[in-house]
Amino acid sequence: MNEVSIHKIGQALGTYVAKKVSRADQTEVLSFGAEILVGSIIKLCILFSFAFIMDITVEIAILLIVTGIIRTLSGGAHCSAYYRCLATSVFILTVLGYSVKVNYTFIRQLHPAVLLGILVLTFC
């Protein structure tokens, strides 16, 4: 039985694109990029499926924007294996999104000075 993996799909896609654009010397780079792209699409589909089921789609979208900015500025956060990264990301973002939804009514009642203090402490 043939095993389907993100790595093999990325290699096939990268090789196909390299042949189409007549850049055989760029096959490895295009394969790596395709692997990341396919993996990200799968991760987002799974994450937003859970978010839709739990009715936390907006919270997850906001968390993705924030964590994307943090990861970009900090140099990124990576796991040793794709499936570990997938499971960890989906779990953490789902828990955070649900926590935001549950605590929103409490947070909304806080005085703006308290929220500003929390923001300042966060940046420290």
mmCIF file of N, CA and C in Angstrom:
data_model
loop_
_atom_site.group_PDB
_atom_site.id
_atom_site.type_symbol
_atom_site.label_atom_id
_atom_site.label_comp_id
_atom_site.label_asym_id
_atom_site.label_seq_id
_atom_site.Cartn_x
_atom_site.Cartn_y
_atom_site.Cartn_z
ATOM 1 N N MET A 1 0.835 -1.179 0.000
ATOM 2 C CA MET A 1 0.000 0.000 0.000
ATOM 3 C C MET A 1 0.882 1.244 0.000
ATOM 4 N N ASN A 2 0.605 2.171 -0.886
ATOM 5 C CA ASN A 2 1.369 3.408 -0.957
ATOM 6 C C ASN A 2 0.931 4.360 0.138
ATOM 7 N N GLU A 3 1.908 4.942 0.778
ATOM 8 C CA GLU A 3 1.633 5.886 1.851
ATOM 9 C C GLU A 3 1.589 7.299 1.284
ATOM 10 N N VAL A 4 0.572 8.037 1.659
ATOM 11 C CA VAL A 4 0.452 9.423 1.244
ATOM 12 C C VAL A 4 1.053 10.292 2.337
ATOM 13 N N SER A 5 1.965 11.172 1.960
ATOM 14 C CA SER A 5 2.569 12.061 2.951
ATOM 15 C C SER A 5 2.664 13.472 2.365
ATOM 16 N N ILE A 6 2.709 14.424 3.252
ATOM 17 C CA ILE A 6 2.843 15.822 2.854
ATOM 18 C C ILE A 6 4.154 16.005 2.088
ATOM 19 N N HIS A 7 5.192 15.324 2.537
ATOM 20 C CA HIS A 7 6.502 15.438 1.890
ATOM 21 C C HIS A 7 6.436 14.973 0.432
ATOM 22 N N LYS A 8 5.808 13.825 0.206
ATOM 23 C CA LYS A 8 5.717 13.291 -1.163
ATOM 24 C C LYS A 8 4.847 14.186 -2.052
ATOM 25 N N ILE A 9 3.770 14.700 -1.506
ATOM 26 C CA ILE A 9 2.901 15.600 -2.278
ATOM 27 C C ILE A 9 3.660 16.860 -2.638
ATOM 28 N N GLY A 10 4.428 17.413 -1.672
ATOM 29 C CA GLY A 10 5.236 18.611 -1.928
ATOM 30 C C GLY A 10 6.294 18.369 -2.982
ATOM 31 N N GLN A 11 6.942 17.221 -2.923
ATOM 32 C CA GLN A 11 7.963 16.893 -3.927
ATOM 33 C C GLN A 11 7.342 16.782 -5.319
ATOM 34 N N ALA A 12 6.204 16.109 -5.397
ATOM 35 C CA ALA A 12 5.549 15.941 -6.696
ATOM 36 C C ALA A 12 5.117 17.287 -7.260
ATOM 37 N N LEU A 13 4.544 18.119 -6.413
ATOM 38 C CA LEU A 13 4.088 19.440 -6.858
ATOM 39 C C LEU A 13 5.262 20.328 -7.257
ATOM 40 N N GLY A 14 6.322 20.306 -6.452
ATOM 41 C CA GLY A 14 7.514 21.110 -6.769
ATOM 42 C C GLY A 14 8.177 20.671 -8.055
ATOM 43 N N THR A 15 8.270 19.369 -8.276
ATOM 44 C CA THR A 15 8.846 18.840 -9.515
ATOM 45 C C THR A 15 8.001 19.243 -10.715
ATOM 46 N N TYR A 16 6.679 19.155 -10.558
ATOM 47 C CA TYR A 16 5.770 19.532 -11.639
ATOM 48 C C TYR A 16 5.934 21.009 -11.999
ATOM 49 N N VAL A 17 5.973 21.869 -10.989
ATOM 50 C CA VAL A 17 6.114 23.314 -11.246
ATOM 51 C C VAL A 17 7.474 23.612 -11.873
ATOM 52 N N ALA A 18 8.528 22.961 -11.379
ATOM 53 C CA ALA A 18 9.875 23.183 -11.931
ATOM 54 C C ALA A 18 9.926 22.805 -13.407
ATOM 55 N N LYS A 19 9.263 21.717 -13.787
ATOM 56 C CA LYS A 19 9.227 21.320 -15.197
ATOM 57 C C LYS A 19 8.411 22.309 -16.015
ATOM 58 N N LYS A 20 7.305 22.781 -15.458
ATOM 59 C CA LYS A 20 6.431 23.710 -16.186
ATOM 60 C C LYS A 20 7.122 25.034 -16.485
ATOM 61 N N VAL A 21 7.939 25.497 -15.535
ATOM 62 C CA VAL A 21 8.606 26.783 -15.729
ATOM 63 C C VAL A 21 10.043 26.628 -16.222
ATOM 64 N N SER A 22 10.415 25.402 -16.580
ATOM 65 C CA SER A 22 11.751 25.091 -17.113
ATOM 66 C C SER A 22 12.861 25.538 -16.173
ATOM 67 N N ARG A 23 12.703 25.224 -14.882
ATOM 68 C CA ARG A 23 13.711 25.575 -13.878
ATOM 69 C C ARG A 23 14.070 24.339 -13.054
ATOM 70 N N ALA A 24 14.646 23.345 -13.711
ATOM 71 C CA ALA A 24 15.000 22.093 -13.046
ATOM 72 C C ALA A 24 15.982 22.317 -11.891
ATOM 73 N N ASP A 25 16.784 23.406 -11.965
ATOM 74 C CA ASP A 25 17.744 23.704 -10.903
ATOM 75 C C ASP A 25 17.061 24.180 -9.620
ATOM 76 N N GLN A 26 15.794 24.561 -9.715
ATOM 77 C CA GLN A 26 15.041 25.053 -8.562
ATOM 78 C C GLN A 26 14.065 24.013 -7.997
ATOM 79 N N THR A 27 14.186 22.779 -8.414
ATOM 80 C CA THR A 27 13.236 21.731 -8.010
ATOM 81 C C THR A 27 13.167 21.568 -6.496
ATOM 82 N N GLU A 28 14.318 21.527 -5.824
ATOM 83 C CA GLU A 28 14.324 21.332 -4.370
ATOM 84 C C GLU A 28 13.656 22.491 -3.647
ATOM 85 N N VAL A 29 13.953 23.696 -4.076
ATOM 86 C CA VAL A 29 13.366 24.882 -3.437
ATOM 87 C C VAL A 29 11.858 24.907 -3.654
ATOM 88 N N LEU A 30 11.423 24.632 -4.872
ATOM 89 C CA LEU A 30 9.994 24.618 -5.173
ATOM 90 C C LEU A 30 9.286 23.478 -4.445
ATOM 91 N N SER A 31 9.942 22.342 -4.303
ATOM 92 C CA SER A 31 9.355 21.217 -3.568
ATOM 93 C C SER A 31 9.179 21.557 -2.098
ATOM 94 N N PHE A 32 10.181 22.194 -1.517
ATOM 95 C CA PHE A 32 10.098 22.594 -0.111
ATOM 96 C C PHE A 32 8.970 23.604 0.097
ATOM 97 N N GLY A 33 8.894 24.579 -0.797
ATOM 98 C CA GLY A 33 7.819 25.570 -0.717
ATOM 99 C C GLY A 33 6.443 24.944 -0.881
ATOM 100 N N ALA A 34 6.329 24.010 -1.805
ATOM 101 C CA ALA A 34 5.049 23.330 -2.028
ATOM 102 C C ALA A 34 4.665 22.496 -0.811
ATOM 103 N N GLU A 35 5.646 21.861 -0.190
ATOM 104 C CA GLU A 35 5.386 21.063 1.014
ATOM 105 C C GLU A 35 4.851 21.945 2.142
ATOM 106 N N ILE A 36 5.447 23.094 2.333
ATOM 107 C CA ILE A 36 4.982 24.035 3.362
ATOM 108 C C ILE A 36 3.583 24.528 3.027
ATOM 109 N N LEU A 37 3.343 24.867 1.769
ATOM 110 C CA LEU A 37 2.037 25.370 1.343
ATOM 111 C C LEU A 37 0.947 24.326 1.532
ATOM 112 N N VAL A 38 1.183 23.104 1.098
ATOM 113 C CA VAL A 38 0.190 22.028 1.237
ATOM 114 C C VAL A 38 -0.063 21.737 2.713
ATOM 115 N N GLY A 39 0.992 21.675 3.499
ATOM 116 C CA GLY A 39 0.847 21.429 4.930
ATOM 117 C C GLY A 39 0.045 22.516 5.624
ATOM 118 N N SER A 40 0.298 23.756 5.248
ATOM 119 C CA SER A 40 -0.437 24.881 5.843
ATOM 120 C C SER A 40 -1.912 24.860 5.462
ATOM 121 N N ILE A 41 -2.185 24.523 4.228
ATOM 122 C CA ILE A 41 -3.584 24.443 3.786
ATOM 123 C C ILE A 41 -4.326 23.359 4.558
ATOM 124 N N ILE A 42 -3.692 22.205 4.730
ATOM 125 C CA ILE A 42 -4.315 21.119 5.488
ATOM 126 C C ILE A 42 -4.528 21.540 6.943
ATOM 127 N N LYS A 43 -3.505 22.164 7.537
ATOM 128 C CA LYS A 43 -3.610 22.604 8.930
ATOM 129 C C LYS A 43 -4.751 23.606 9.102
ATOM 130 N N LEU A 44 -4.850 24.571 8.193
ATOM 131 C CA LEU A 44 -5.918 25.570 8.285
ATOM 132 C C LEU A 44 -7.296 24.948 8.101
ATOM 133 N N CYS A 45 -7.413 23.992 7.197
ATOM 134 C CA CYS A 45 -8.701 23.308 6.997
ATOM 135 C C CYS A 45 -9.139 22.571 8.256
ATOM 136 N N ILE A 46 -8.215 21.856 8.870
ATOM 137 C CA ILE A 46 -8.540 21.129 10.101
ATOM 138 C C ILE A 46 -8.871 22.098 11.226
ATOM 139 N N LEU A 47 -8.051 23.132 11.381
ATOM 140 C CA LEU A 47 -8.266 24.109 12.444
ATOM 141 C C LEU A 47 -9.611 24.810 12.307
ATOM 142 N N PHE A 48 -9.933 25.265 11.098
ATOM 143 C CA PHE A 48 -11.202 25.978 10.910
ATOM 144 C C PHE A 48 -12.399 25.036 10.953
ATOM 145 N N SER A 49 -12.194 23.757 10.706
ATOM 146 C CA SER A 49 -13.276 22.785 10.896
ATOM 147 C C SER A 49 -13.634 22.691 12.373
ATOM 148 N N PHE A 50 -12.606 22.552 13.222
ATOM 149 C CA PHE A 50 -12.847 22.533 14.667
ATOM 150 C C PHE A 50 -13.451 23.863 15.125
ATOM 151 N N ALA A 51 -12.928 24.967 14.595
ATOM 152 C CA ALA A 51 -13.434 26.288 14.990
ATOM 153 C C ALA A 51 -14.904 26.445 14.612
ATOM 154 N N PHE A 52 -15.271 25.989 13.437
ATOM 155 C CA PHE A 52 -16.662 26.088 13.005
ATOM 156 C C PHE A 52 -17.574 25.240 13.888
ATOM 157 N N ILE A 53 -17.126 24.025 14.199
ATOM 158 C CA ILE A 53 -17.916 23.127 15.052
ATOM 159 C C ILE A 53 -18.110 23.732 16.444
ATOM 160 N N MET A 54 -17.063 24.380 16.972
ATOM 161 C CA MET A 54 -17.133 24.942 18.325
ATOM 162 C C MET A 54 -17.629 26.391 18.340
ATOM 163 N N ASP A 55 -17.954 26.940 17.168
ATOM 164 C CA ASP A 55 -18.446 28.314 17.029
ATOM 165 C C ASP A 55 -17.441 29.346 17.569
ATOM 166 N N ILE A 56 -16.183 29.171 17.203
ATOM 167 C CA ILE A 56 -15.133 30.106 17.609
ATOM 168 C C ILE A 56 -14.295 30.543 16.399
ATOM 169 N N THR A 57 -14.936 30.647 15.255
ATOM 170 C CA THR A 57 -14.221 30.972 14.019
ATOM 171 C C THR A 57 -13.556 32.347 14.074
ATOM 172 N N VAL A 58 -14.276 33.352 14.571
ATOM 173 C CA VAL A 58 -13.723 34.712 14.642
ATOM 174 C C VAL A 58 -12.529 34.745 15.599
ATOM 175 N N GLU A 59 -12.680 34.093 16.738
ATOM 176 C CA GLU A 59 -11.598 34.069 17.722
ATOM 177 C C GLU A 59 -10.352 33.388 17.150
ATOM 178 N N ILE A 60 -10.540 32.306 16.444
ATOM 179 C CA ILE A 60 -9.415 31.586 15.842
ATOM 180 C C ILE A 60 -8.735 32.446 14.776
ATOM 181 N N ALA A 61 -9.524 33.142 13.964
ATOM 182 C CA ALA A 61 -8.947 34.013 12.931
ATOM 183 C C ALA A 61 -8.089 35.103 13.563
ATOM 184 N N ILE A 62 -8.588 35.706 14.640
ATOM 185 C CA ILE A 62 -7.821 36.757 15.323
ATOM 186 C C ILE A 62 -6.550 36.167 15.933
ATOM 187 N N LEU A 63 -6.669 35.000 16.564
ATOM 188 C CA LEU A 63 -5.487 34.354 17.148
ATOM 189 C C LEU A 63 -4.457 34.004 16.083
ATOM 190 N N LEU A 64 -4.908 33.569 14.919
ATOM 191 C CA LEU A 64 -3.968 33.261 13.839
ATOM 192 C C LEU A 64 -3.214 34.497 13.379
ATOM 193 N N ILE A 65 -3.902 35.615 13.293
ATOM 194 C CA ILE A 65 -3.238 36.869 12.899
ATOM 195 C C ILE A 65 -2.195 37.266 13.938
ATOM 196 N N VAL A 66 -2.582 37.216 15.213
ATOM 197 C CA VAL A 66 -1.666 37.597 16.290
ATOM 198 C C VAL A 66 -0.474 36.651 16.365
ATOM 199 N N THR A 67 -0.734 35.340 16.360
ATOM 200 C CA THR A 67 0.392 34.400 16.441
ATOM 201 C C THR A 67 1.254 34.451 15.188
ATOM 202 N N GLY A 68 0.653 34.743 14.046
ATOM 203 C CA GLY A 68 1.437 34.902 12.818
ATOM 204 C C GLY A 68 2.420 36.054 12.918
ATOM 205 N N ILE A 69 1.942 37.167 13.477
ATOM 206 C CA ILE A 69 2.825 38.332 13.667
ATOM 207 C C ILE A 69 3.926 37.997 14.665
ATOM 208 N N ILE A 70 3.560 37.343 15.769
ATOM 209 C CA ILE A 70 4.559 36.989 16.786
ATOM 210 C C ILE A 70 5.592 36.027 16.215
ATOM 211 N N ARG A 71 5.135 35.000 15.496
ATOM 212 C CA ARG A 71 6.079 34.041 14.916
ATOM 213 C C ARG A 71 6.990 34.694 13.890
ATOM 214 N N THR A 72 6.449 35.610 13.113
ATOM 215 C CA THR A 72 7.259 36.297 12.108
ATOM 216 C C THR A 72 8.342 37.141 12.766
ATOM 217 N N LEU A 73 7.974 37.882 13.808
ATOM 218 C CA LEU A 73 8.935 38.766 14.463
ATOM 219 C C LEU A 73 9.925 38.015 15.347
ATOM 220 N N SER A 74 9.529 36.837 15.844
ATOM 221 C CA SER A 74 10.410 36.103 16.756
ATOM 222 C C SER A 74 11.280 35.069 16.048
ATOM 223 N N GLY A 75 11.072 34.875 14.768
ATOM 224 C CA GLY A 75 11.881 33.905 14.035
ATOM 225 C C GLY A 75 11.198 32.569 13.862
ATOM 226 N N GLY A 76 9.983 32.440 14.359
ATOM 227 C CA GLY A 76 9.200 31.229 14.130
ATOM 228 C C GLY A 76 9.255 30.242 15.273
ATOM 229 N N ALA A 77 8.272 29.372 15.262
ATOM 230 C CA ALA A 77 8.196 28.290 16.256
ATOM 231 C C ALA A 77 7.961 27.006 15.489
ATOM 232 N N HIS A 78 8.835 26.030 15.671
ATOM 233 C CA HIS A 78 8.744 24.814 14.866
ATOM 234 C C HIS A 78 8.814 23.568 15.738
ATOM 235 N N CYS A 79 8.088 22.561 15.347
ATOM 236 C CA CYS A 79 8.167 21.247 15.986
ATOM 237 C C CYS A 79 9.055 20.355 15.125
ATOM 238 N N SER A 80 9.450 19.220 15.687
ATOM 239 C CA SER A 80 10.361 18.337 14.967
ATOM 240 C C SER A 80 9.674 17.544 13.862
ATOM 241 N N ALA A 81 8.335 17.427 13.905
ATOM 242 C CA ALA A 81 7.610 16.658 12.892
ATOM 243 C C ALA A 81 6.327 17.394 12.519
ATOM 244 N N TYR A 82 5.901 17.219 11.267
ATOM 245 C CA TYR A 82 4.722 17.935 10.785
ATOM 246 C C TYR A 82 3.482 17.588 11.591
ATOM 247 N N TYR A 83 3.247 16.310 11.846
ATOM 248 C CA TYR A 83 2.015 15.918 12.541
ATOM 249 C C TYR A 83 2.012 16.388 13.987
ATOM 250 N N ARG A 84 3.175 16.483 14.604
ATOM 251 C CA ARG A 84 3.272 17.045 15.954
ATOM 252 C C ARG A 84 2.922 18.527 15.917
ATOM 253 N N CYS A 85 3.402 19.223 14.923
ATOM 254 C CA CYS A 85 3.090 20.636 14.748
ATOM 255 C C CYS A 85 1.592 20.824 14.501
ATOM 256 N N LEU A 86 1.040 19.978 13.650
ATOM 257 C CA LEU A 86 -0.389 20.050 13.347
ATOM 258 C C LEU A 86 -1.223 19.856 14.604
ATOM 259 N N ALA A 87 -0.958 18.803 15.344
ATOM 260 C CA ALA A 87 -1.736 18.506 16.555
ATOM 261 C C ALA A 87 -1.557 19.599 17.606
ATOM 262 N N THR A 88 -0.334 20.047 17.810
ATOM 263 C CA THR A 88 -0.061 21.079 18.798
ATOM 264 C C THR A 88 -0.737 22.392 18.432
ATOM 265 N N SER A 89 -0.611 22.805 17.182
ATOM 266 C CA SER A 89 -1.212 24.060 16.743
ATOM 267 C C SER A 89 -2.729 24.032 16.843
ATOM 268 N N VAL A 90 -3.336 22.958 16.365
ATOM 269 C CA VAL A 90 -4.797 22.855 16.419
ATOM 270 C C VAL A 90 -5.268 22.849 17.871
ATOM 271 N N PHE A 91 -4.600 22.098 18.735
ATOM 272 C CA PHE A 91 -4.995 22.033 20.134
ATOM 273 C C PHE A 91 -4.859 23.393 20.823
ATOM 274 N N ILE A 92 -3.693 24.005 20.707
ATOM 275 C CA ILE A 92 -3.441 25.277 21.404
ATOM 276 C C ILE A 92 -4.370 26.370 20.893
ATOM 277 N N LEU A 93 -4.493 26.509 19.579
ATOM 278 C CA LEU A 93 -5.346 27.569 19.045
ATOM 279 C C LEU A 93 -6.824 27.337 19.373
ATOM 280 N N THR A 94 -7.264 26.087 19.381
ATOM 281 C CA THR A 94 -8.649 25.798 19.733
ATOM 282 C C THR A 94 -8.916 26.122 21.204
ATOM 283 N N VAL A 95 -8.007 25.732 22.084
ATOM 284 C CA VAL A 95 -8.169 26.036 23.513
ATOM 285 C C VAL A 95 -8.139 27.540 23.749
ATOM 286 N N LEU A 96 -7.207 28.240 23.114
ATOM 287 C CA LEU A 96 -7.146 29.692 23.272
ATOM 288 C C LEU A 96 -8.403 30.372 22.729
ATOM 289 N N GLY A 97 -8.864 29.940 21.572
ATOM 290 C CA GLY A 97 -10.078 30.511 20.989
ATOM 291 C C GLY A 97 -11.288 30.289 21.866
ATOM 292 N N TYR A 98 -11.413 29.091 22.417
ATOM 293 C CA TYR A 98 -12.537 28.800 23.306
ATOM 294 C C TYR A 98 -12.427 29.613 24.597
ATOM 295 N N SER A 99 -11.204 29.776 25.107
ATOM 296 C CA SER A 99 -10.989 30.577 26.314
ATOM 297 C C SER A 99 -11.378 32.033 26.087
ATOM 298 N N VAL A 100 -11.027 32.558 24.946
ATOM 299 C CA VAL A 100 -11.401 33.934 24.620
ATOM 300 C C VAL A 100 -12.922 34.063 24.576
ATOM 301 N N LYS A 101 -13.582 33.124 23.948
ATOM 302 C CA LYS A 101 -15.043 33.167 23.844
ATOM 303 C C LYS A 101 -15.696 33.108 25.221
ATOM 304 N N VAL A 102 -15.215 32.213 26.070
ATOM 305 C CA VAL A 102 -15.794 32.048 27.399
ATOM 306 C C VAL A 102 -15.525 33.266 28.284
ATOM 307 N N ASN A 103 -14.329 33.836 28.194
ATOM 308 C CA ASN A 103 -13.938 34.946 29.067
ATOM 309 C C ASN A 103 -14.258 36.325 28.506
ATOM 310 N N TYR A 104 -14.814 36.391 27.313
ATOM 311 C CA TYR A 104 -15.057 37.684 26.671
ATOM 312 C C TYR A 104 -15.964 38.586 27.510
ATOM 313 N N THR A 105 -17.027 38.038 28.081
ATOM 314 C CA THR A 105 -17.945 38.869 28.870
ATOM 315 C C THR A 105 -17.238 39.464 30.083
ATOM 316 N N PHE A 106 -16.335 38.697 30.705
ATOM 317 C CA PHE A 106 -15.564 39.220 31.837
ATOM 318 C C PHE A 106 -14.578 40.287 31.377
ATOM 319 N N ILE A 107 -13.858 40.017 30.328
ATOM 320 C CA ILE A 107 -12.842 40.953 29.822
ATOM 321 C C ILE A 107 -13.488 42.264 29.383
ATOM 322 N N ARG A 108 -14.663 42.172 28.780
ATOM 323 C CA ARG A 108 -15.363 43.366 28.293
ATOM 324 C C ARG A 108 -15.736 44.305 29.435
ATOM 325 N N GLN A 109 -15.921 43.779 30.648
ATOM 326 C CA GLN A 109 -16.318 44.598 31.788
ATOM 327 C C GLN A 109 -15.139 45.257 32.500
ATOM 328 N N LEU A 110 -13.920 44.873 32.150
ATOM 329 C CA LEU A 110 -12.743 45.461 32.796
ATOM 330 C C LEU A 110 -12.585 46.919 32.404
ATOM 331 N N HIS A 111 -12.053 47.691 33.336
ATOM 332 C CA HIS A 111 -11.791 49.113 33.088
ATOM 333 C C HIS A 111 -10.660 49.238 32.062
ATOM 334 N N PRO A 112 -10.734 50.219 31.168
ATOM 335 C CA PRO A 112 -9.669 50.384 30.151
ATOM 336 C C PRO A 112 -8.271 50.513 30.745
ATOM 337 N N ALA A 113 -8.140 51.096 31.939
ATOM 338 C CA ALA A 113 -6.819 51.228 32.568
ATOM 339 C C ALA A 113 -6.251 49.852 32.915
ATOM 340 N N VAL A 114 -7.102 48.933 33.346
ATOM 341 C CA VAL A 114 -6.660 47.576 33.656
ATOM 342 C C VAL A 114 -6.187 46.888 32.380
ATOM 343 N N LEU A 115 -6.949 47.051 31.304
ATOM 344 C CA LEU A 115 -6.557 46.457 30.022
ATOM 345 C C LEU A 115 -5.238 47.038 29.524
ATOM 346 N N LEU A 116 -5.059 48.339 29.709
ATOM 347 C CA LEU A 116 -3.798 48.978 29.313
ATOM 348 C C LEU A 116 -2.642 48.435 30.149
ATOM 349 N N GLY A 117 -2.881 48.233 31.450
ATOM 350 C CA GLY A 117 -1.856 47.661 32.320
ATOM 351 C C GLY A 117 -1.470 46.260 31.883
ATOM 352 N N ILE A 118 -2.457 45.463 31.522
ATOM 353 C CA ILE A 118 -2.187 44.104 31.033
ATOM 354 C C ILE A 118 -1.371 44.166 29.748
ATOM 355 N N LEU A 119 -1.711 45.095 28.869
ATOM 356 C CA LEU A 119 -0.973 45.252 27.619
ATOM 357 C C LEU A 119 0.485 45.628 27.880
ATOM 358 N N VAL A 120 0.701 46.561 28.793
ATOM 359 C CA VAL A 120 2.068 46.989 29.124
ATOM 360 C C VAL A 120 2.855 45.820 29.711
ATOM 361 N N LEU A 121 2.242 45.060 30.624
ATOM 362 C CA LEU A 121 2.912 43.895 31.201
ATOM 363 C C LEU A 121 3.235 42.855 30.138
ATOM 364 N N THR A 122 2.364 42.705 29.172
ATOM 365 C CA THR A 122 2.597 41.752 28.091
ATOM 366 C C THR A 122 3.832 42.122 27.291
ATOM 367 N N PHE A 123 3.987 43.402 26.995
ATOM 368 C CA PHE A 123 5.141 43.837 26.216
ATOM 369 C C PHE A 123 6.433 43.756 27.017
ATOM 370 N N CYS A 124 6.337 43.839 28.346
ATOM 371 C CA CYS A 124 7.542 43.721 29.197
ATOM 372 C C CYS A 124 8.033 42.299 29.153
#
